[in-house]
Amino acid sequence: MLLVVTAAAIGMGWMSGGYLKGAGGPVPVPAAPENEGKVAQPDASEPSAGPTLVVLAPITTNIASPADTWIRMEVSVVYDAPQPPAMANDIHQDLLAFVRTLKMHQIEGASGYQHLKADLEERASIRSQGHAKQVLIRTLLVE
């Protein structure tokens, strides 16, 4: 009985391995964004310019409390229409100034992350006169 169960297990393993091997290969990983700090230009053949994604330069600074804690954020901003690059720089500087005022207890946990995201979106919207619709936090590292 033990030999029959062992043979069945080996056969099922071989069959499932063959199935999974033929089901698909590795998924290609997209290259790192090279348009950091630049506005994505819409295609000239498109009649209407829709939402525009702008990748901001990484924000690396220490937070207010504890002062020896550093934070690094990589964010992108979604505009309702293409905006001048100076606006992205203004938003970046405003977000940097805001992050320097944070305290550790404000960003702890899931609710802290949600509050941080909401605050960043509000600041970006104010700085862009309502053109910034969303702030996407791509990376958040606290050390």
PDB file of C-alpha atoms in Angstrom:
ATOM      1  CA  MET A   1       0.000   0.000   0.000  1.00  0.00           C
ATOM      2  CA  LEU A   2       2.871   2.342   0.854  1.00  0.00           C
ATOM      3  CA  LEU A   3       4.451   1.778  -2.576  1.00  0.00           C
ATOM      4  CA  VAL A   4       1.167   2.559  -4.360  1.00  0.00           C
ATOM      5  CA  VAL A   5       0.704   5.834  -2.441  1.00  0.00           C
ATOM      6  CA  THR A   6       4.350   6.796  -3.056  1.00  0.00           C
ATOM      7  CA  ALA A   7       4.044   6.063  -6.789  1.00  0.00           C
ATOM      8  CA  ALA A   8       0.809   8.089  -6.955  1.00  0.00           C
ATOM      9  CA  ALA A   9       2.478  11.034  -5.198  1.00  0.00           C
ATOM     10  CA  ILE A  10       5.469  10.916  -7.550  1.00  0.00           C
ATOM     11  CA  GLY A  11       3.185  10.719 -10.574  1.00  0.00           C
ATOM     12  CA  MET A  12       1.040  13.641  -9.410  1.00  0.00           C
ATOM     13  CA  GLY A  13       4.152  15.701  -8.694  1.00  0.00           C
ATOM     14  CA  TRP A  14       5.560  14.960 -12.128  1.00  0.00           C
ATOM     15  CA  MET A  15       2.229  15.791 -13.831  1.00  0.00           C
ATOM     16  CA  SER A  16       1.730  19.061 -11.940  1.00  0.00           C
ATOM     17  CA  GLY A  17       5.360  20.067 -12.560  1.00  0.00           C
ATOM     18  CA  GLY A  18       4.929  19.509 -16.280  1.00  0.00           C
ATOM     19  CA  TYR A  19       1.712  21.489 -16.274  1.00  0.00           C
ATOM     20  CA  LEU A  20       3.215  24.417 -14.363  1.00  0.00           C
ATOM     21  CA  LYS A  21       6.346  24.412 -16.497  1.00  0.00           C
ATOM     22  CA  GLY A  22       4.313  24.786 -19.670  1.00  0.00           C
ATOM     23  CA  ALA A  23       1.769  27.244 -18.216  1.00  0.00           C
ATOM     24  CA  GLY A  24       3.980  30.324 -18.472  1.00  0.00           C
ATOM     25  CA  GLY A  25       7.457  31.657 -18.070  1.00  0.00           C
ATOM     26  CA  PRO A  26       8.833  34.363 -15.869  1.00  0.00           C
ATOM     27  CA  VAL A  27       7.097  37.715 -16.044  1.00  0.00           C
ATOM     28  CA  PRO A  28       9.394  40.476 -17.360  1.00  0.00           C
ATOM     29  CA  VAL A  29      10.120  43.228 -14.837  1.00  0.00           C
ATOM     30  CA  PRO A  30       9.665  46.784 -16.158  1.00  0.00           C
ATOM     31  CA  ALA A  31      12.747  48.963 -16.224  1.00  0.00           C
ATOM     32  CA  ALA A  32      13.266  51.668 -13.609  1.00  0.00           C
ATOM     33  CA  PRO A  33      11.617  54.968 -14.509  1.00  0.00           C
ATOM     34  CA  GLU A  34      13.999  57.234 -16.347  1.00  0.00           C
ATOM     35  CA  ASN A  35      11.685  60.234 -16.361  1.00  0.00           C
ATOM     36  CA  GLU A  36      12.379  61.161 -12.748  1.00  0.00           C
ATOM     37  CA  GLY A  37      11.439  64.760 -12.118  1.00  0.00           C
ATOM     38  CA  LYS A  38      10.148  65.192 -15.648  1.00  0.00           C
ATOM     39  CA  VAL A  39       6.669  65.558 -17.022  1.00  0.00           C
ATOM     40  CA  ALA A  40       5.400  62.723 -19.204  1.00  0.00           C
ATOM     41  CA  GLN A  41       4.737  64.288 -22.596  1.00  0.00           C
ATOM     42  CA  PRO A  42       1.458  63.319 -24.271  1.00  0.00           C
ATOM     43  CA  ASP A  43       1.529  61.876 -27.757  1.00  0.00           C
ATOM     44  CA  ALA A  44       0.915  64.517 -30.436  1.00  0.00           C
ATOM     45  CA  SER A  45      -1.604  62.244 -32.167  1.00  0.00           C
ATOM     46  CA  GLU A  46      -3.899  62.274 -29.112  1.00  0.00           C
ATOM     47  CA  PRO A  47      -6.564  64.970 -29.473  1.00  0.00           C
ATOM     48  CA  SER A  48      -7.213  65.472 -25.739  1.00  0.00           C
ATOM     49  CA  ALA A  49      -4.645  65.532 -22.980  1.00  0.00           C
ATOM     50  CA  GLY A  50      -5.857  63.452 -20.068  1.00  0.00           C
ATOM     51  CA  PRO A  51      -4.271  62.756 -16.715  1.00  0.00           C
ATOM     52  CA  THR A  52      -0.515  63.203 -16.527  1.00  0.00           C
ATOM     53  CA  LEU A  53       1.813  61.301 -14.196  1.00  0.00           C
ATOM     54  CA  VAL A  54       4.901  63.146 -12.927  1.00  0.00           C
ATOM     55  CA  VAL A  55       7.642  61.339 -11.015  1.00  0.00           C
ATOM     56  CA  LEU A  56       9.160  63.596  -8.363  1.00  0.00           C
ATOM     57  CA  ALA A  57      12.734  63.380  -7.147  1.00  0.00           C
ATOM     58  CA  PRO A  58      13.166  61.256  -4.000  1.00  0.00           C
ATOM     59  CA  ILE A  59      12.610  63.021  -0.681  1.00  0.00           C
ATOM     60  CA  THR A  60      15.289  62.142   1.860  1.00  0.00           C
ATOM     61  CA  THR A  61      15.352  63.997   5.173  1.00  0.00           C
ATOM     62  CA  ASN A  62      15.154  63.571   8.907  1.00  0.00           C
ATOM     63  CA  ILE A  63      11.819  63.924  10.690  1.00  0.00           C
ATOM     64  CA  ALA A  64      11.045  66.233  13.619  1.00  0.00           C
ATOM     65  CA  SER A  65      10.878  63.627  16.360  1.00  0.00           C
ATOM     66  CA  PRO A  66      13.013  61.620  16.981  1.00  0.00           C
ATOM     67  CA  ALA A  67      15.555  63.816  15.201  1.00  0.00           C
ATOM     68  CA  ASP A  68      17.907  60.933  14.381  1.00  0.00           C
ATOM     69  CA  THR A  69      15.216  59.140  12.341  1.00  0.00           C
ATOM     70  CA  TRP A  70      15.503  59.499   8.580  1.00  0.00           C
ATOM     71  CA  ILE A  71      12.786  59.031   5.993  1.00  0.00           C
ATOM     72  CA  ARG A  72      13.025  58.436   2.249  1.00  0.00           C
ATOM     73  CA  MET A  73       9.977  58.738   0.025  1.00  0.00           C
ATOM     74  CA  GLU A  74       9.576  58.372  -3.691  1.00  0.00           C
ATOM     75  CA  VAL A  75       6.309  59.894  -4.865  1.00  0.00           C
ATOM     76  CA  SER A  76       4.515  60.598  -8.107  1.00  0.00           C
ATOM     77  CA  VAL A  77       1.819  63.181  -8.743  1.00  0.00           C
ATOM     78  CA  VAL A  78      -1.167  62.702 -11.043  1.00  0.00           C
ATOM     79  CA  TYR A  79      -2.317  65.943 -12.708  1.00  0.00           C
ATOM     80  CA  ASP A  80      -5.617  66.436 -14.485  1.00  0.00           C
ATOM     81  CA  ALA A  81      -3.741  67.943 -17.464  1.00  0.00           C
ATOM     82  CA  PRO A  82      -0.074  68.579 -18.350  1.00  0.00           C
ATOM     83  CA  GLN A  83       1.504  71.226 -16.109  1.00  0.00           C
ATOM     84  CA  PRO A  84       4.803  73.127 -16.271  1.00  0.00           C
ATOM     85  CA  PRO A  85       7.824  71.424 -14.660  1.00  0.00           C
ATOM     86  CA  ALA A  86       8.158  74.296 -12.193  1.00  0.00           C
ATOM     87  CA  MET A  87       4.948  73.159 -10.529  1.00  0.00           C
ATOM     88  CA  ALA A  88       6.441  69.718  -9.857  1.00  0.00           C
ATOM     89  CA  ASN A  89       9.461  71.386  -8.248  1.00  0.00           C
ATOM     90  CA  ASP A  90       7.197  73.550  -6.067  1.00  0.00           C
ATOM     91  CA  ILE A  91       5.199  70.509  -4.961  1.00  0.00           C
ATOM     92  CA  HIS A  92       8.424  68.607  -4.230  1.00  0.00           C
ATOM     93  CA  GLN A  93       9.738  71.412  -2.013  1.00  0.00           C
ATOM     94  CA  ASP A  94       6.404  71.735  -0.209  1.00  0.00           C
ATOM     95  CA  LEU A  95       6.242  67.988   0.464  1.00  0.00           C
ATOM     96  CA  LEU A  96       9.858  68.026   1.680  1.00  0.00           C
ATOM     97  CA  ALA A  97       9.066  70.848   4.124  1.00  0.00           C
ATOM     98  CA  PHE A  98       5.995  68.937   5.348  1.00  0.00           C
ATOM     99  CA  VAL A  99       7.862  65.654   5.849  1.00  0.00           C
ATOM    100  CA  ARG A 100      10.441  67.457   8.009  1.00  0.00           C
ATOM    101  CA  THR A 101       7.649  68.364  10.476  1.00  0.00           C
ATOM    102  CA  LEU A 102       6.425  64.779  10.947  1.00  0.00           C
ATOM    103  CA  LYS A 103       6.735  62.866  14.180  1.00  0.00           C
ATOM    104  CA  MET A 104       7.145  59.105  14.285  1.00  0.00           C
ATOM    105  CA  HIS A 105       3.827  58.447  16.017  1.00  0.00           C
ATOM    106  CA  GLN A 106       2.002  60.254  13.179  1.00  0.00           C
ATOM    107  CA  ILE A 107       3.110  57.770  10.519  1.00  0.00           C
ATOM    108  CA  GLU A 108       2.973  54.502  12.446  1.00  0.00           C
ATOM    109  CA  GLY A 109       0.576  51.823  11.276  1.00  0.00           C
ATOM    110  CA  ALA A 110      -1.956  51.662   8.476  1.00  0.00           C
ATOM    111  CA  SER A 111      -3.995  54.623   9.694  1.00  0.00           C
ATOM    112  CA  GLY A 112      -0.820  56.705   9.968  1.00  0.00           C
ATOM    113  CA  TYR A 113      -0.002  55.857   6.357  1.00  0.00           C
ATOM    114  CA  GLN A 114      -3.510  56.853   5.249  1.00  0.00           C
ATOM    115  CA  HIS A 115      -3.286  60.158   7.117  1.00  0.00           C
ATOM    116  CA  LEU A 116       0.148  60.829   5.616  1.00  0.00           C
ATOM    117  CA  LYS A 117      -1.152  60.137   2.101  1.00  0.00           C
ATOM    118  CA  ALA A 118      -4.181  62.383   2.655  1.00  0.00           C
ATOM    119  CA  ASP A 119      -1.963  65.206   3.970  1.00  0.00           C
ATOM    120  CA  LEU A 120       0.405  64.892   1.003  1.00  0.00           C
ATOM    121  CA  GLU A 121      -2.504  64.953  -1.456  1.00  0.00           C
ATOM    122  CA  GLU A 122      -3.983  68.029   0.230  1.00  0.00           C
ATOM    123  CA  ARG A 123      -0.680  69.900   0.123  1.00  0.00           C
ATOM    124  CA  ALA A 124      -0.094  68.991  -3.529  1.00  0.00           C
ATOM    125  CA  SER A 125      -3.606  70.073  -4.451  1.00  0.00           C
ATOM    126  CA  ILE A 126      -3.207  73.419  -2.690  1.00  0.00           C
ATOM    127  CA  ARG A 127       0.210  74.051  -4.245  1.00  0.00           C
ATOM    128  CA  SER A 128      -1.069  73.240  -7.754  1.00  0.00           C
ATOM    129  CA  GLN A 129      -4.345  75.189  -7.459  1.00  0.00           C
ATOM    130  CA  GLY A 130      -6.336  71.937  -7.657  1.00  0.00           C
ATOM    131  CA  HIS A 131      -4.541  70.428 -10.669  1.00  0.00           C
ATOM    132  CA  ALA A 132      -2.873  67.655  -8.623  1.00  0.00           C
ATOM    133  CA  LYS A 133      -5.519  64.950  -8.272  1.00  0.00           C
ATOM    134  CA  GLN A 134      -3.545  62.215  -6.538  1.00  0.00           C
ATOM    135  CA  VAL A 135      -0.190  61.590  -4.872  1.00  0.00           C
ATOM    136  CA  LEU A 136       1.145  58.069  -5.305  1.00  0.00           C
ATOM    137  CA  ILE A 137       3.643  56.939  -2.678  1.00  0.00           C
ATOM    138  CA  ARG A 138       5.909  54.497  -4.501  1.00  0.00           C
ATOM    139  CA  THR A 139       8.445  53.964  -1.724  1.00  0.00           C
ATOM    140  CA  LEU A 140       8.398  54.832   1.973  1.00  0.00           C
ATOM    141  CA  LEU A 141      11.424  53.914   4.045  1.00  0.00           C
ATOM    142  CA  VAL A 142      11.947  54.997   7.646  1.00  0.00           C
ATOM    143  CA  GLU A 143      15.294  54.342   9.301  1.00  0.00           C
TER     144      GLU A 143
END
